[in-house]
């Protein structure tokens, strides 16, 4: 079994661990509703991708919810 020749100093250990951290995901804004989304993915809020409807969330909602969503999106991009 390999055995370390010298012990790792605190400074060296901390320097190494200073590079261990998570980065926030690179977000872009949706072309349709303008909310922040992950790139190359369908917008989870409006179902659009590259300016086309891919998943029609509004169709699945009830009439009342649909009206509310429509109003919200109109407020965001008139
Ligand atoms: Zn969207």
XYZ file of N, CA, C and O and ligand atoms in Angstrom:
313
model
N 0.840 -1.202 0.000
C 0.000 0.000 0.000
C 0.871 1.247 0.000
O 1.856 1.305 0.739
N 0.508 2.213 -0.776
C 1.278 3.467 -0.832
C 1.070 4.268 0.440
O -0.041 4.375 0.947
N 2.178 4.761 0.959
C 2.123 5.550 2.190
C 2.697 6.934 1.896
O 3.748 7.036 1.264
N 2.005 8.007 2.329
C 2.540 9.347 2.075
C 3.874 9.562 2.786
O 4.033 9.188 3.948
N 4.844 10.154 2.058
C 6.179 10.363 2.613
C 6.175 11.475 3.643
O 6.881 11.416 4.645
N 5.418 12.549 3.343
C 5.366 13.684 4.268
C 3.908 14.001 4.596
O 3.018 13.779 3.772
N 3.677 14.546 5.741
C 2.324 14.920 6.116
C 1.928 16.202 5.371
O 2.787 17.056 5.116
N 0.635 16.341 5.045
C 0.157 17.536 4.346
C -0.061 18.648 5.366
O -0.776 18.439 6.358
N 0.566 19.794 5.130
C 0.417 20.917 6.064
C -0.998 21.486 5.997
O -1.711 21.297 5.020
N -1.389 22.179 7.043
C -2.725 22.790 7.092
C -2.931 23.747 5.928
O -4.000 23.809 5.314
N -1.888 24.521 5.644
C -1.980 25.506 4.552
C -2.238 24.815 3.218
O -3.121 25.232 2.457
N -1.494 23.763 2.965
C -1.638 23.045 1.702
C -3.043 22.423 1.599
O -3.681 22.474 0.538
N -3.505 21.866 2.700
C -4.837 21.257 2.755
C -5.922 22.300 2.461
O -6.829 22.068 1.656
N -5.787 23.445 3.106
C -6.786 24.505 2.927
C -6.740 25.075 1.509
O -7.785 25.407 0.937
N -5.526 25.193 0.966
C -5.394 25.689 -0.406
C -6.089 24.738 -1.379
O -6.780 25.175 -2.310
N -5.912 23.450 -1.156
C -6.527 22.461 -2.033
C -8.058 22.544 -1.914
O -8.778 22.551 -2.903
N -8.536 22.652 -0.684
C -9.985 22.649 -0.464
C -10.658 23.968 -0.852
O -11.894 24.013 -0.959
N -9.854 25.010 -1.016
C -10.444 26.294 -1.414
C -11.056 26.212 -2.817
O -11.879 27.051 -3.201
N -10.669 25.199 -3.598
C -11.194 25.040 -4.962
C -12.447 24.175 -4.995
O -13.046 23.985 -6.043
N -12.826 23.621 -3.852
C -13.997 22.738 -3.811
C -15.226 23.552 -3.444
O -15.406 23.944 -2.287
N -16.065 23.856 -4.413
C -17.311 24.578 -4.153
C -18.240 24.414 -5.343
O -17.800 24.033 -6.425
N -19.500 24.652 -5.129
C -20.487 24.558 -6.203
C -20.669 25.919 -6.874
O -20.627 26.949 -6.209
N -20.881 25.883 -8.171
C -21.148 27.124 -8.903
C -22.638 27.195 -9.251
O -23.253 26.166 -9.510
N -23.198 28.389 -9.256
C -24.602 28.496 -9.660
C -24.758 28.149 -11.141
O -23.841 28.382 -11.927
N -25.899 27.535 -11.534
C -26.087 27.157 -12.922
C -26.184 28.383 -13.833
O -26.677 29.430 -13.419
N -25.694 28.268 -15.086
C -25.760 29.392 -16.010
C -27.186 29.577 -16.515
O -27.652 28.770 -17.306
N -27.869 30.591 -16.058
C -29.271 30.785 -16.424
C -29.415 31.746 -17.600
O -28.632 32.669 -17.754
N -30.428 31.473 -18.434
C -30.800 32.406 -19.494
C -32.261 32.768 -19.272
O -32.933 32.150 -18.463
N -32.742 33.757 -20.012
C -34.143 34.126 -19.839
C -34.984 33.540 -20.973
O -34.523 33.426 -22.106
N -36.212 33.183 -20.648
C -37.137 32.610 -21.629
C -37.511 33.673 -22.669
O -37.749 34.816 -22.327
N -37.559 33.265 -23.958
C -37.906 34.216 -25.017
C -39.376 34.618 -24.942
O -39.760 35.674 -25.406
N -40.199 33.730 -24.384
C -41.640 33.995 -24.346
C -42.049 34.757 -23.086
O -42.654 35.819 -23.176
N -41.728 34.206 -21.898
C -42.203 34.834 -20.665
C -41.125 35.625 -19.935
O -41.441 36.393 -19.029
N -39.857 35.451 -20.303
C -38.789 36.263 -19.731
C -38.273 35.804 -18.380
O -37.414 36.448 -17.808
N -38.787 34.673 -17.891
C -38.304 34.175 -16.600
C -36.981 33.436 -16.783
O -36.665 32.966 -17.874
N -36.208 33.334 -15.701
C -34.908 32.670 -15.761
C -35.086 31.156 -15.876
O -35.780 30.541 -15.077
N -34.435 30.567 -16.896
C -34.518 29.110 -17.121
C -33.136 28.579 -17.450
O -32.221 29.335 -17.774
N -32.977 27.259 -17.395
C -31.735 26.617 -17.800
C -31.660 26.618 -19.325
O -32.682 26.422 -19.995
N -30.465 26.835 -19.907
C -30.353 26.865 -21.364
C -30.597 25.497 -22.002
O -30.342 24.462 -21.387
N -31.076 25.487 -23.234
C -31.361 24.289 -24.036
C -32.437 23.403 -23.404
O -32.397 22.179 -23.534
N -33.366 24.042 -22.709
C -34.452 23.279 -22.115
C -35.773 24.006 -22.350
O -35.794 25.224 -22.484
N -36.853 23.238 -22.363
C -38.188 23.824 -22.478
C -38.455 24.653 -21.228
O -38.104 24.231 -20.122
N -39.063 25.798 -21.377
C -39.395 26.643 -20.235
C -40.409 25.915 -19.345
O -41.477 25.529 -19.822
N -40.090 25.694 -18.070
C -41.027 24.991 -17.193
C -42.245 25.825 -16.805
O -43.189 25.306 -16.229
N -42.226 27.124 -17.129
C -43.337 27.997 -16.739
C -44.366 28.133 -17.858
O -45.565 28.149 -17.600
N -43.891 28.237 -19.129
C -44.851 28.453 -20.224
C -44.810 27.353 -21.288
O -45.680 27.301 -22.151
N -43.804 26.449 -21.252
C -43.746 25.338 -22.200
C -43.216 25.714 -23.569
O -43.386 24.967 -24.524
N -42.562 26.858 -23.681
C -42.023 27.304 -24.966
C -40.555 26.899 -25.107
O -39.834 26.781 -24.120
N -40.137 26.663 -26.351
C -38.721 26.481 -26.648
C -38.472 27.056 -28.026
O -39.181 26.729 -28.981
N -37.469 27.915 -28.171
C -37.146 28.604 -29.428
C -38.384 29.271 -30.037
O -38.633 29.168 -31.234
N -39.221 29.879 -29.205
C -40.364 30.630 -29.689
C -41.561 29.796 -30.119
O -42.496 30.316 -30.709
N -41.533 28.474 -29.880
C -42.655 27.620 -30.238
C -43.195 26.932 -28.993
O -42.438 26.627 -28.085
N -44.508 26.632 -28.997
C -45.076 25.872 -27.891
C -44.666 24.405 -28.071
O -44.876 23.813 -29.132
N -44.047 23.840 -27.041
C -43.693 22.418 -27.078
C -44.663 21.650 -26.176
O -45.225 20.644 -26.567
N -44.826 22.150 -24.946
C -45.780 21.544 -24.024
C -46.814 22.608 -23.691
O -46.474 23.681 -23.204
N -48.062 22.323 -24.027
C -49.114 23.312 -23.776
C -49.683 23.127 -22.370
O -50.608 22.363 -22.158
N -49.056 23.829 -21.418
C -49.512 23.726 -20.034
C -50.908 24.328 -19.874
O -51.710 23.851 -19.089
N -51.168 25.366 -20.635
C -52.436 26.078 -20.476
C -53.634 25.197 -20.812
O -54.697 25.338 -20.237
N -53.432 24.266 -21.774
C -54.523 23.387 -22.178
C -54.937 22.447 -21.046
O -56.100 22.086 -20.907
N -53.929 22.061 -20.226
C -54.194 21.112 -19.148
C -54.882 21.771 -17.958
O -55.535 21.099 -17.173
N -54.675 23.092 -17.800
C -55.246 23.793 -16.652
C -56.755 23.959 -16.802
O -57.296 23.865 -17.897
N -57.407 24.233 -15.684
C -58.839 24.510 -15.736
C -59.055 25.911 -16.314
O -58.120 26.686 -16.447
N -60.285 26.221 -16.644
C -60.599 27.480 -17.319
C -60.172 28.695 -16.475
O -59.619 29.653 -16.992
N -60.416 28.589 -15.180
C -60.114 29.696 -14.273
C -58.610 29.939 -14.182
O -58.145 31.081 -14.279
N -57.859 28.828 -14.041
C -56.408 28.947 -13.936
C -55.815 29.489 -15.237
O -54.852 30.250 -15.222
N -56.396 29.037 -16.374
C -55.919 29.475 -17.686
C -56.019 30.997 -17.818
O -55.113 31.666 -18.295
N -57.154 31.533 -17.397
C -57.397 32.971 -17.482
C -56.355 33.733 -16.663
O -55.815 34.749 -17.104
N -56.066 33.185 -15.469
C -55.119 33.811 -14.554
C -53.708 33.830 -15.150
O -53.023 34.850 -15.136
N -53.297 32.671 -15.746
C -51.974 32.562 -16.356
C -51.828 33.534 -17.527
O -50.798 34.177 -17.694
N -52.874 33.631 -18.341
C -52.862 34.506 -19.502
C -52.667 35.957 -19.075
O -51.880 36.701 -19.668
N -53.372 36.319 -18.030
C -53.279 37.668 -17.507
C -51.868 37.961 -17.020
O -51.302 39.017 -17.299
N -51.280 36.978 -16.311
C -49.934 37.135 -15.757
C -48.906 37.347 -16.863
O -48.039 38.196 -16.762
N -48.985 36.523 -17.939
C -48.009 36.622 -19.010
C -48.182 37.937 -19.779
O -47.213 38.469 -20.321
N -49.398 38.447 -19.843
C -49.624 39.717 -20.546
C -49.021 40.890 -19.781
O -48.550 41.850 -20.364
N -49.028 40.770 -18.459
C -48.449 41.825 -17.614
C -46.937 41.871 -17.807
O -46.334 42.939 -17.876
N -46.306 40.651 -17.939
C -44.862 40.575 -18.048
C -44.338 41.055 -19.405
O -43.338 41.744 -19.482
N -45.009 40.639 -20.528
C -44.596 41.182 -21.843
C -45.824 41.705 -22.586
O -46.542 40.943 -23.215
N -46.058 42.992 -22.521
C -47.229 43.585 -23.205
C -47.050 43.635 -24.724
O -45.982 43.494 -25.242
Zn -41.280 30.862 -20.524
